[in-house]
Short mmCIF file of C-alpha atoms and ligand atoms in Angstrom, two decimals:
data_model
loop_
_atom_site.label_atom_id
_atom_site.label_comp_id
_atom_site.label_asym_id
_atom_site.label_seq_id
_atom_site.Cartn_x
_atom_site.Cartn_y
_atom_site.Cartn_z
CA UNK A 1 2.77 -55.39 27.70
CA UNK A 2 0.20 -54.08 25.54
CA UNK A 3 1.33 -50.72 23.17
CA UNK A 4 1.01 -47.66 24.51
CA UNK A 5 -1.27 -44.71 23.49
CA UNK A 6 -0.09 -41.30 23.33
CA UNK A 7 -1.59 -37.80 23.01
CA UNK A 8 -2.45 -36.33 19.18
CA UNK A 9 0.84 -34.54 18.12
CA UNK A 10 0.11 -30.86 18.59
CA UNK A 11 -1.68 -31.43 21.31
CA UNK A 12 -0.78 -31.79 25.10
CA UNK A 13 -1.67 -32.77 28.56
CA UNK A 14 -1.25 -29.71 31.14
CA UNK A 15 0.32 -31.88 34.32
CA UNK A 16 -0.23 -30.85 37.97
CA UNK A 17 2.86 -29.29 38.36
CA UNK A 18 2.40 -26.66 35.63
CA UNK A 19 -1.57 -26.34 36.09
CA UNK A 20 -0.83 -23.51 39.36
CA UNK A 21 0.78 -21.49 36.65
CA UNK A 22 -2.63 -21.60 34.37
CA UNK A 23 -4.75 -21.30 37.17
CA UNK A 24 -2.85 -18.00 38.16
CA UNK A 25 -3.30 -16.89 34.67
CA UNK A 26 -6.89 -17.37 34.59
CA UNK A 27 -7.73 -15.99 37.70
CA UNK A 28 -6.02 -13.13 37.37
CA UNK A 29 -7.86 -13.04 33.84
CA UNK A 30 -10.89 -13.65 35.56
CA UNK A 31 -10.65 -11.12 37.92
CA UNK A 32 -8.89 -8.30 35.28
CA UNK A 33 -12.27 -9.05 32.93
CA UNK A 34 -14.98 -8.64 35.88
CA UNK A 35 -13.35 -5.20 37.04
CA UNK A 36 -13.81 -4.05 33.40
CA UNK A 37 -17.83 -6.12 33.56
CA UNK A 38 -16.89 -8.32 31.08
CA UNK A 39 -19.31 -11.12 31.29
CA UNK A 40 -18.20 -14.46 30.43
CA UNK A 41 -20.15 -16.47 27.73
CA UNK A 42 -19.32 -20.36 27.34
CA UNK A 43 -20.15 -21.48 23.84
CA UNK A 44 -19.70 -25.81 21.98
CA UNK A 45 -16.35 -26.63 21.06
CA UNK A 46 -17.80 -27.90 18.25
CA UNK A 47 -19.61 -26.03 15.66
CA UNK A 48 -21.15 -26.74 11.66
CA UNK A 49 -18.26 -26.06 9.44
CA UNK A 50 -20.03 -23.34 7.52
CA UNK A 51 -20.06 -20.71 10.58
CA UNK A 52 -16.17 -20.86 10.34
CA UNK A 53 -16.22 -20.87 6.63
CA UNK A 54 -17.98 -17.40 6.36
CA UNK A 55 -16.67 -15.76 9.28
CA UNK A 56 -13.31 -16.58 9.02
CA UNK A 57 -13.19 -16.74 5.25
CA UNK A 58 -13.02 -19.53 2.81
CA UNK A 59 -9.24 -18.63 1.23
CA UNK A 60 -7.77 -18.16 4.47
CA UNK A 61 -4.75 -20.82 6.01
CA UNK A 62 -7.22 -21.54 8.96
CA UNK A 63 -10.33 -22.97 6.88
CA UNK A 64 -8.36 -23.97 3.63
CA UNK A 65 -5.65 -25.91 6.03
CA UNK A 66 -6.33 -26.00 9.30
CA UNK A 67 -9.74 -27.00 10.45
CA UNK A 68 -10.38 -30.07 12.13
CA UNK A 69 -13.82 -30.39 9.88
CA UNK A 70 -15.58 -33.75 9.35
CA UNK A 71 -19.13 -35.18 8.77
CA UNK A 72 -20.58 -36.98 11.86
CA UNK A 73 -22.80 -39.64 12.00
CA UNK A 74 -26.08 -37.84 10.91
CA UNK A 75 -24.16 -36.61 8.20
CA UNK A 76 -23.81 -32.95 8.95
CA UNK A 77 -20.38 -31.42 8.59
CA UNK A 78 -19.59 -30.01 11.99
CA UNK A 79 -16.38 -28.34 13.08
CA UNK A 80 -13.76 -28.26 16.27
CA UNK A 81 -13.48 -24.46 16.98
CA UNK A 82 -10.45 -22.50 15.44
CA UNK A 83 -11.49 -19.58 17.19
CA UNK A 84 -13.96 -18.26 19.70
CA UNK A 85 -15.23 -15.12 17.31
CA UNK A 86 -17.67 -16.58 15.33
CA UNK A 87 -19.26 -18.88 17.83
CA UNK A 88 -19.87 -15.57 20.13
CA UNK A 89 -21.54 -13.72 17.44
CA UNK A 90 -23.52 -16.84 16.11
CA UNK A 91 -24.89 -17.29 19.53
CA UNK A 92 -25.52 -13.28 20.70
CA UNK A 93 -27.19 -13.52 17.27
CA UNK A 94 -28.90 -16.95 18.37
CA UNK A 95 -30.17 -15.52 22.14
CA UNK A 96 -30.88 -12.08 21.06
CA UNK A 97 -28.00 -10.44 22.71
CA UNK A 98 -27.30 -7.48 20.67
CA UNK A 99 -30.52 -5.83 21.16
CA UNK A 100 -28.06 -3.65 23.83
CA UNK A 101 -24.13 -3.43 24.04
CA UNK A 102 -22.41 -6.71 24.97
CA UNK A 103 -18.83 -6.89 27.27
CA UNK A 104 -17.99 -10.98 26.96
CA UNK A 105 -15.25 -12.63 27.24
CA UNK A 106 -14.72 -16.74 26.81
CA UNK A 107 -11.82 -19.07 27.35
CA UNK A 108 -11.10 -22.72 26.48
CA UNK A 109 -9.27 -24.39 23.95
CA UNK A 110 -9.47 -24.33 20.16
CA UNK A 111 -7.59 -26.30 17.39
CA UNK A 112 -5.93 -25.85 14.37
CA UNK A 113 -4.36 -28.42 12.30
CA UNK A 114 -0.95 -26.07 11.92
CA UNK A 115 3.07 -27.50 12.04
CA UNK A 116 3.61 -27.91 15.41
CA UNK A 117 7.01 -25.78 16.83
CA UNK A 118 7.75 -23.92 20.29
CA UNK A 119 4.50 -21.83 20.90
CA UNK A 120 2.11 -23.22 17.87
CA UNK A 121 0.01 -26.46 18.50
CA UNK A 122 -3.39 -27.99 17.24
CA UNK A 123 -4.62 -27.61 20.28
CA UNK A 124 -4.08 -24.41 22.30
CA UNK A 125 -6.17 -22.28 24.73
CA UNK A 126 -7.22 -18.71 24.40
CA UNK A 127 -8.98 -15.98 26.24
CA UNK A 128 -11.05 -14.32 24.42
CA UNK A 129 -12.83 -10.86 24.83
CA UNK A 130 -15.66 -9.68 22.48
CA UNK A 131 -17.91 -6.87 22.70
CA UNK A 132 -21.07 -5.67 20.47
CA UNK A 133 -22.97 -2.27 19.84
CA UNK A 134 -20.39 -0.05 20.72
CA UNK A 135 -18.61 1.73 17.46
CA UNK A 136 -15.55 3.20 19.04
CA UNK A 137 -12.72 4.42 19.53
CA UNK A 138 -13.33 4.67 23.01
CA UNK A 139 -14.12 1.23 23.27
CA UNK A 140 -10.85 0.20 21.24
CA UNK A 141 -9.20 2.16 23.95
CA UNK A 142 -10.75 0.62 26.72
CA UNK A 143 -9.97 -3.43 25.06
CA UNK A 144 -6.02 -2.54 25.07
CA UNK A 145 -6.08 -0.95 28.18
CA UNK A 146 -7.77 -4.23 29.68
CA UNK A 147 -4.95 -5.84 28.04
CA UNK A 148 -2.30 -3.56 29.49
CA UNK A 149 -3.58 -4.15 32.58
CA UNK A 150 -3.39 -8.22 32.29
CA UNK A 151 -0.08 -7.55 31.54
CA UNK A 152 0.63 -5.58 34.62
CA UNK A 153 -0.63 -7.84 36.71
CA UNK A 154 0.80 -10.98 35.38
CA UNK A 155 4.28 -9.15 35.77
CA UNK A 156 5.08 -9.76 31.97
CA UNK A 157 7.25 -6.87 30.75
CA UNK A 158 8.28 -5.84 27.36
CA UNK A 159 5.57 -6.17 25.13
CA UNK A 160 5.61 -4.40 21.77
CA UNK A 161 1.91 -3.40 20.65
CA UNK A 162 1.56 -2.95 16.93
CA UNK A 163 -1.72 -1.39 15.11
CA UNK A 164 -3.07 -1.05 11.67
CA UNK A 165 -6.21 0.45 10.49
CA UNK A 166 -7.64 -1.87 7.42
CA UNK A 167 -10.28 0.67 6.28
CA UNK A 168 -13.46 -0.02 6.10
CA UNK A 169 -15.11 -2.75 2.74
CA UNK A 170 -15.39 -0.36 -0.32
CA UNK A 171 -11.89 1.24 1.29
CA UNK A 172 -10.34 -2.01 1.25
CA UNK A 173 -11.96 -2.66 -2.09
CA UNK A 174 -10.13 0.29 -3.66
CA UNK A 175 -7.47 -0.83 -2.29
CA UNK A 176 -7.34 -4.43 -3.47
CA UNK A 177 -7.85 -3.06 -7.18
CA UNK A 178 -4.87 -1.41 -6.29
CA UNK A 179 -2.68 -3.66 -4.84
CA UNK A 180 -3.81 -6.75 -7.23
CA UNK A 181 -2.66 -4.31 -10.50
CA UNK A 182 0.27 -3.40 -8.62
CA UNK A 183 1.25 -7.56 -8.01
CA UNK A 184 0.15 -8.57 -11.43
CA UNK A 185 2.43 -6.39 -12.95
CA UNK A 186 4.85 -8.42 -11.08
CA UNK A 187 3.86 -12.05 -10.83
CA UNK A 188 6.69 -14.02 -12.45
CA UNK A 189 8.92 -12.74 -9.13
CA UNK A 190 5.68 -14.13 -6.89
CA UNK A 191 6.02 -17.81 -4.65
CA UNK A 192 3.13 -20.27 -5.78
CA UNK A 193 1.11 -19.71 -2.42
CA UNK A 194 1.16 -15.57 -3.57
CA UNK A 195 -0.03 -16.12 -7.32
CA UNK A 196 -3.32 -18.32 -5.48
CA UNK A 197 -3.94 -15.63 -2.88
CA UNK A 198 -3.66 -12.97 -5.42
CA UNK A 199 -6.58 -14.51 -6.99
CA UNK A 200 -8.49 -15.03 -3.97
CA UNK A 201 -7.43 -12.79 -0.98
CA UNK A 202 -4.67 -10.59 -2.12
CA UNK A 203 -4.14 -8.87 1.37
CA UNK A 204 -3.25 -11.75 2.32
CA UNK A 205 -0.06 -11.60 -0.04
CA UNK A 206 0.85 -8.85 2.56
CA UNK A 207 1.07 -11.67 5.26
CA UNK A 208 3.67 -13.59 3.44
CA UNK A 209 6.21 -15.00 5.55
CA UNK A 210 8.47 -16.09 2.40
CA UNK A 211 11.90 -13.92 2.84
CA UNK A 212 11.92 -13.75 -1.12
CA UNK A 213 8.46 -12.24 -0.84
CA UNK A 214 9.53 -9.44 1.61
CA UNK A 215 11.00 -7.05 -0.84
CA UNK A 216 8.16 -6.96 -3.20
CA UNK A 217 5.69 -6.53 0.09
CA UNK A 218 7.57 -4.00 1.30
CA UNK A 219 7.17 -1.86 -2.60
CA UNK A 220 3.25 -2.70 -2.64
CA UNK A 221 1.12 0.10 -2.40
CA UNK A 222 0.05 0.83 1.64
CA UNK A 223 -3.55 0.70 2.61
CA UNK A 224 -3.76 3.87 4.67
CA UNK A 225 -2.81 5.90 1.67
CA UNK A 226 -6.76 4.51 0.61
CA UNK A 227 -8.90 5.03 4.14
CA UNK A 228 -11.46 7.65 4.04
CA UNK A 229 -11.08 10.57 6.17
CA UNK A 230 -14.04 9.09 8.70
CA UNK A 231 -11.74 5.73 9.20
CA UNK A 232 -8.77 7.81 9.49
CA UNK A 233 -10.21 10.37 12.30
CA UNK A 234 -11.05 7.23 14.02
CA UNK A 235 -7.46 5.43 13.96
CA UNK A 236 -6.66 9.08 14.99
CA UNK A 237 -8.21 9.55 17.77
CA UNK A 238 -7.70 5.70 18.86
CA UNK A 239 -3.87 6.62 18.31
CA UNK A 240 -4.22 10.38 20.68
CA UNK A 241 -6.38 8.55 23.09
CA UNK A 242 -3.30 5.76 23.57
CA UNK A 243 -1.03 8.35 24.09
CA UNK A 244 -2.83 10.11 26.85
CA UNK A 245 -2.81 7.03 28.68
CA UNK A 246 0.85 6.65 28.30
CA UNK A 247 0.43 3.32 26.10
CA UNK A 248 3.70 3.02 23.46
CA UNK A 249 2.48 1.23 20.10
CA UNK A 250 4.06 0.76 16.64
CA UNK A 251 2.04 1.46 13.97
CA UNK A 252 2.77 -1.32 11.10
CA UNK A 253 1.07 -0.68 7.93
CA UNK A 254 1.59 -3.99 6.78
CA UNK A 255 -0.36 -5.79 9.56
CA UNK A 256 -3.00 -7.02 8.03
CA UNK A 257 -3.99 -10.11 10.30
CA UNK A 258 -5.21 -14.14 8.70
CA UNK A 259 -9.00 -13.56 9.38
CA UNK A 260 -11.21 -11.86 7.06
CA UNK A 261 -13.61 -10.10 9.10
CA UNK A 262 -11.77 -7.35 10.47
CA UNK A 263 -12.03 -3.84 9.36
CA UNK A 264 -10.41 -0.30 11.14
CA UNK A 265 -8.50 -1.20 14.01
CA UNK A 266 -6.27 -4.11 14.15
CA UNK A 267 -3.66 -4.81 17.22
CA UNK A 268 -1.26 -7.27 17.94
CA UNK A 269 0.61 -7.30 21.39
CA UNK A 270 4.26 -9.25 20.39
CA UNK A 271 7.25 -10.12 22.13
CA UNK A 272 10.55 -10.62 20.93
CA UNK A 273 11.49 -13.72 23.47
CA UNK A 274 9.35 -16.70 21.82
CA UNK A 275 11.18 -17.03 18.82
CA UNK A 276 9.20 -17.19 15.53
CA UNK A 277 5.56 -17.26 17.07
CA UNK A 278 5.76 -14.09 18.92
CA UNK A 279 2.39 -12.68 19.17
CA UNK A 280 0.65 -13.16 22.31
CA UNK A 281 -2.40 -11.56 22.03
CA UNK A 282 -4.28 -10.21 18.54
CA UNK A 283 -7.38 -8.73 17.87
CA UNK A 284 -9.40 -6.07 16.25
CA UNK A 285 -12.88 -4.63 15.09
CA UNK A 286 -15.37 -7.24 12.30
CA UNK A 287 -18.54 -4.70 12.46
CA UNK A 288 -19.57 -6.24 9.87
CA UNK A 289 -19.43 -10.11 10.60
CA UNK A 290 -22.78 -9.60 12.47
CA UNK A 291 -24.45 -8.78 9.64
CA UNK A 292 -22.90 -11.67 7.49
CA UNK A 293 -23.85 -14.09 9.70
CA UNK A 294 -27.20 -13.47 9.38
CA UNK A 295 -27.81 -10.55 12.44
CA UNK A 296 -28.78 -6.90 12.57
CA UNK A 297 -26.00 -4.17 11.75
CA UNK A 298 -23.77 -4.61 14.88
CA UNK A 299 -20.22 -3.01 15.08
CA UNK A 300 -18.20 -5.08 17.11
CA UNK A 301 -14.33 -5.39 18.23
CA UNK A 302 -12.49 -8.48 20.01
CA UNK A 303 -9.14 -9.85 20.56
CA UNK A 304 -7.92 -13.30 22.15
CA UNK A 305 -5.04 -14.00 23.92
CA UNK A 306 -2.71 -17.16 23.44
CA UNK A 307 -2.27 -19.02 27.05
CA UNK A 308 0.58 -21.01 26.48
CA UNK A 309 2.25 -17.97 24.72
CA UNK A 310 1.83 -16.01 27.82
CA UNK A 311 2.57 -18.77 30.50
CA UNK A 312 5.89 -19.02 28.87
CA UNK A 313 6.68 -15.46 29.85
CA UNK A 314 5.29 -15.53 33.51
CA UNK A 315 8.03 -15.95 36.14
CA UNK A 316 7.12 -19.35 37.05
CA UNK A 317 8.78 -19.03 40.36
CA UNK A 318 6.55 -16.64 41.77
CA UNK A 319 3.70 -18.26 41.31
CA UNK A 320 3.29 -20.35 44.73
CA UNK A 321 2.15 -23.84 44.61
CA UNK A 322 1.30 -26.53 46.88
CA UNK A 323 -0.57 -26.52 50.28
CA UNK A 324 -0.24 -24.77 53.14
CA UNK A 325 0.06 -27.63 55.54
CA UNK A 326 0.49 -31.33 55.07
CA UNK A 327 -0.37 -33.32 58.24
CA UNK A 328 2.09 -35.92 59.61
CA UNK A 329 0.58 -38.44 62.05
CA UNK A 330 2.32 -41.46 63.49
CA UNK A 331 1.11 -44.07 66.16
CA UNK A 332 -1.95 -45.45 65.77
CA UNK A 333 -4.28 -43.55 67.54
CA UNK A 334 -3.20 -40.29 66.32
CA UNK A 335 -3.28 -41.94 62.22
CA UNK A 336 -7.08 -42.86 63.27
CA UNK A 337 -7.40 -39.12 64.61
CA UNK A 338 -5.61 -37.35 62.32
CA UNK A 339 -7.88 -37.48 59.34
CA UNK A 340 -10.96 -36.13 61.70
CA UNK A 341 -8.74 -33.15 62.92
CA UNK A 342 -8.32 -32.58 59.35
CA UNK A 343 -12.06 -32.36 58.68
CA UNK A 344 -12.28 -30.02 61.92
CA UNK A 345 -9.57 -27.28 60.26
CA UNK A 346 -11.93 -27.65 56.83
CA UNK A 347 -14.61 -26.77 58.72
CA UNK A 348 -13.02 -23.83 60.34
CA UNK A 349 -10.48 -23.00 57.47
CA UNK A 350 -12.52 -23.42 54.56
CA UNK A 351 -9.92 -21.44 52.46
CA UNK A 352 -7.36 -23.71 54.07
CA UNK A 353 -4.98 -25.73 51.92
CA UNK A 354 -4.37 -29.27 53.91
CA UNK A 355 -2.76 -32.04 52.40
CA UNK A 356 -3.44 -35.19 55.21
CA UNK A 357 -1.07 -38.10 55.16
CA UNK A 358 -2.00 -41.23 54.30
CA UNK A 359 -0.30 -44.74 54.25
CA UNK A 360 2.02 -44.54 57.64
CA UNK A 361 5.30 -44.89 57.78
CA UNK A 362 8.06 -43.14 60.18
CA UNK A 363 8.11 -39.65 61.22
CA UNK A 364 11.37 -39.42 58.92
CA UNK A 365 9.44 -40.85 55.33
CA UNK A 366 5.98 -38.84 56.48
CA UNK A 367 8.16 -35.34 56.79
CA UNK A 368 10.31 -36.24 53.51
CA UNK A 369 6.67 -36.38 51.74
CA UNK A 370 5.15 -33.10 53.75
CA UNK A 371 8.34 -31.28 52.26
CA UNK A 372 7.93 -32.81 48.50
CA UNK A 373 4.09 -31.49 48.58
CA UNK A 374 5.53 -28.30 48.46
CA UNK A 375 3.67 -27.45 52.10
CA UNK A 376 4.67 -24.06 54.01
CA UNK A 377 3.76 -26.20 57.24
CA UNK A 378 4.27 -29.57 58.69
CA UNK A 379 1.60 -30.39 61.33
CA UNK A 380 3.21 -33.26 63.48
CA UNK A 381 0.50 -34.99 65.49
CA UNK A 382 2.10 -38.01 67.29
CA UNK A 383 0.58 -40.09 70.16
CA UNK A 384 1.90 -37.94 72.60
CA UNK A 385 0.64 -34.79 71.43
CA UNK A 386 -2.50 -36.30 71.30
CA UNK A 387 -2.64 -37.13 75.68
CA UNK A 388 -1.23 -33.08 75.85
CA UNK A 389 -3.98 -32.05 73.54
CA UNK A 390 -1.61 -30.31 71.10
CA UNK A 391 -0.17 -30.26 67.27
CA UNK A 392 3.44 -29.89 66.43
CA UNK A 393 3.59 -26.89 64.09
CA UNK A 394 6.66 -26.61 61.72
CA UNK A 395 7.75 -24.71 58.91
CA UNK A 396 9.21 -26.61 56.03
CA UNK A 397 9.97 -23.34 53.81
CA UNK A 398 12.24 -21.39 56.25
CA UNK A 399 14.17 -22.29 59.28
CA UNK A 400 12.56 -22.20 62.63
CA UNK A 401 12.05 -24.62 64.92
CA UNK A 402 8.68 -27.13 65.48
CA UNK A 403 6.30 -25.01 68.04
CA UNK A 404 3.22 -26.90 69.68
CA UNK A 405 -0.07 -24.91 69.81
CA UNK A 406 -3.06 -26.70 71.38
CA UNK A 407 -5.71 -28.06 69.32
CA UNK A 408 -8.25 -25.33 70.29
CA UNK A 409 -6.23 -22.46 69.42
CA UNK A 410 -5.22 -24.40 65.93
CA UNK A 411 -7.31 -22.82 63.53
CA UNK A 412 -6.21 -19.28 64.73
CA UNK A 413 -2.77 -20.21 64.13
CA UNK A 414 -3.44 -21.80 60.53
CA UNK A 415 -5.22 -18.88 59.67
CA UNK A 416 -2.24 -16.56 58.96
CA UNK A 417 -0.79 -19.02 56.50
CA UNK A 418 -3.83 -19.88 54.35
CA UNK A 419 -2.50 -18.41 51.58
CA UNK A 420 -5.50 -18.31 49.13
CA UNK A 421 -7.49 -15.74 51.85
CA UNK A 422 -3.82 -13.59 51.47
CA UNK A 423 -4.36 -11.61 48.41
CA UNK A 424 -1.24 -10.27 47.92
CA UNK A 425 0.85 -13.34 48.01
CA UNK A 426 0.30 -14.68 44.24
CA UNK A 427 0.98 -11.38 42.50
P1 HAM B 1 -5.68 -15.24 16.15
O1 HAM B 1 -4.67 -14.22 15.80
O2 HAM B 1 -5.90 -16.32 15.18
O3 HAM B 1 -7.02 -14.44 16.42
O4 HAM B 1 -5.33 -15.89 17.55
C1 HAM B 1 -5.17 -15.11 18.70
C2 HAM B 1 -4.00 -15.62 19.54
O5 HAM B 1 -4.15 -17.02 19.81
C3 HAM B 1 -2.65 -15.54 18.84
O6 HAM B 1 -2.10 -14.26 18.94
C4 HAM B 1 -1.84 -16.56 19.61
O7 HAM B 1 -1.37 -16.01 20.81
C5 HAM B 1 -2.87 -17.63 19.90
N1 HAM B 1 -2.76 -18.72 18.91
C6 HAM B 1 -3.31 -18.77 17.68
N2 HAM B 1 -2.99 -19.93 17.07
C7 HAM B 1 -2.24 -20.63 17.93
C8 HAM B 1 -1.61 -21.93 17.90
N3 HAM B 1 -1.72 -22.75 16.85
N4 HAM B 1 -0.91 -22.34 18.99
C9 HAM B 1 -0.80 -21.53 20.08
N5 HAM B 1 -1.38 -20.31 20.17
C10 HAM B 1 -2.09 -19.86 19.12
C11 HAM B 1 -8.20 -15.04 16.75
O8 HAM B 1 -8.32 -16.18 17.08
C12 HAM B 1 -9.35 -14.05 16.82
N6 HAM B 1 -10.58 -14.82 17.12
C13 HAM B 1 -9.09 -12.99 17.84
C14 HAM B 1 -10.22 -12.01 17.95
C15 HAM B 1 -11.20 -12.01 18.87
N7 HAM B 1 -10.45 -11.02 17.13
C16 HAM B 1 -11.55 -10.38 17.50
N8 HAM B 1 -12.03 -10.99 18.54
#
């Protein structure tokens, strides 16, 4: 036999049986984003490697370690996406977006060459949200609401929101003087990967995950101690705003986030039941990455959520799957008929969920497959039923006994259990 091939490590294949649980996420996404008119933008996986570089910053772990960069055949080095951000502003820049505010929102997968564990892979698929010309804080209040909401909807309890203002550049800049005196005076007691980002990006120190790090992070000087009083009347507000709409948050000083473009708000939403990646959702304002990449003056704010960080917490049980009715025909005639009947209730039911049976077999092997699908219904046409003009109607999810219903009055019956036209069911 010849060798088998498998997927890249990091990266995996999303198998019918767990696909119901992403569709349910995305449409309820969908739906979450177009009450909010959030428009949704669809932008090349792949992109040159220099929109990445300064957007996301050339000493950060993304585009130092993690970027699935190469040159392709015409000799231009090109990028997979690590992130939606930057290919949203690059093409509102492109198509002239941002001569008015922009709500958009994108999804799809992106890819980082990270350590794969529970929750972090190369390839992984986020939904993003970014909007332009709009300077807050109302519209920071109205991105975390539209991610409280999600949350609501998708059931998913007991997530801890944590924010951070980072100041705006000659803030930060103050800062950093500060902060890089402050570690110098201590860098024999810093790990190797500290004494190179103190050089290049020492906020970034700040986002050590080294447990002998944590004591010297924890003495560094704190950013807000450095914002101006404009920045801080803005994380104010944001922070009064929150509370009138009854939304609990942490404020952690130390969040500081591994992309360089943000400035004032950052947020994180985290939960405490994934282990070591815990944040599900992470964002904040870049108003100045328009500019950087080559745009007018633009302030901006975004955040993207991590799908197979959130499918993990959605009760995967109440997310219904399968059809609604699988069709069982045995005896000849009714196998030739069946498959017409079936295009009949399409043409009725166009919402309508039918899984027809195909291959034969008994009336015992045909209903062991109708209740394997995963159907709410058996529909039993036999030969008989056929000369009386009727179907056999049977649930296969609670008890009750096969009914017949002639063919006529079919589609009226089905209606009741096509579950996609019964909004309520999936939520
Ligand atoms: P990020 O924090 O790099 O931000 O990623 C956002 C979310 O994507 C994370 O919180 C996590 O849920 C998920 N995620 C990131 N890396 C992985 C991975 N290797 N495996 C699984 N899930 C992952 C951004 O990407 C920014 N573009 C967000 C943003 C939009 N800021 C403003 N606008």
């Amino acid at each position: 036999m010849a060798q088998k091939i498998q997927a890249i490590r990091g990266m995996h294949d999303i198998l019918p049986e767990r696909s119901p649980l992403w569709q349910h996420l995305e449409d309820r996404a969908r739906e979450v984003l177009e009450g909010y008119g959030y428009r949704e933008i669809r932008t090349p996986l792949v992109e040159v490697t220099e929109l990445f570089k300064r957007s996301i910053g050339e000493v950060t772990d993304i585009v130092e370690k993690e970027m699935y960069s190469f040159e392709d055949r015409g000799g231009e080095t090109l990028a997979l996406r690590p992130e939606g951000t930057a290919s949203c502003v690059r093409a509102a820049i492109e198509h002239g977006l941002l001569d008015q505010p922009q709500r958009l929102w994108y999804r799809g997968p992106m890819f980082r060459r990270e350590r794969p564990q529970r929750g972090r892979y190369r390839q992984f698929h986020q939904i993003g949200v970014e909007v332009f010309g709009l300077d807050g804080p109302d519209i920071d209040l109205e991105v975390i609401l539209l991610t409280r909401r999600l949350w609501q909807v998708l059931g998913i309890g007991n997530l801890r929101l944590e924010l951070n203002s980072l100041g705006d550049g000659d803030e930060r800049g103050r800062y950093r003087d500060a902060l890089v005196a402050y570690l110098e005076a201590q860098r024999d007691r810093l790990d190797a990967d500290s004494e190179k980002r103190l050089l290049t990006n020492p906020l970034r120190v700040l986002d050590s995950k080294n447990p002998e790090m944590q004591p010297i992070i924890d003495g560094a000087p704190s950013l807000t101690d450095y914002l101006s009083d404009a920045t801080r009347s803005h994380f104010e507000r944001l922070c009064a705003d929150l509370e009138a709409a009854g939304v609990d948050y942490w404020i952690n000083p130390r969040l500081v986030r591994g992309l360089d473009y943000y400035n004032r708000t950052v947020f994180e939403w985290i939960t405490d039941q994934l282990g070591a990646q815990g944040t599900v959702c992470a964002g904040g304002r870049y108003d100045g990455l328009v500019t950087q990449l080559g745009g007018r003056p633009t302030s901006a704010i975004g955040f993207a959520l991590g799908i197979e960080r959130l499918i993990e917490l959605i009760d995967a049980g109440a997310v219904e799957s399968g059809p609604d009715a699988y069709l069982v025909a045995v005896g000849e005639r009714a196998q030739r008929e069946a498959l017409l009947l079936a295009e009949q209730l399409r043409d009725r039911l166009p919402a309508l969920r039918l899984l027809c049976h195909c291959g034969g077999g008994s009336f015992k092997s045909q209903f062991k497959k109708a209740d394997r699908s995963g159907a709410r219904l058996a529909l039993v046409l036999g030969d008989d039923e056929l000369v009386q003009g009727r179907v056999g109607i049977k649930p296969l999810r609670m008890d009750g006994e096969q009914q017949h219903v002639a063919i006529d009055a079919l589609p009226q019956t089905l209606a009741q259990y096509v579950r996609s036209a019964d909004p309520d069911i999936n939520r």
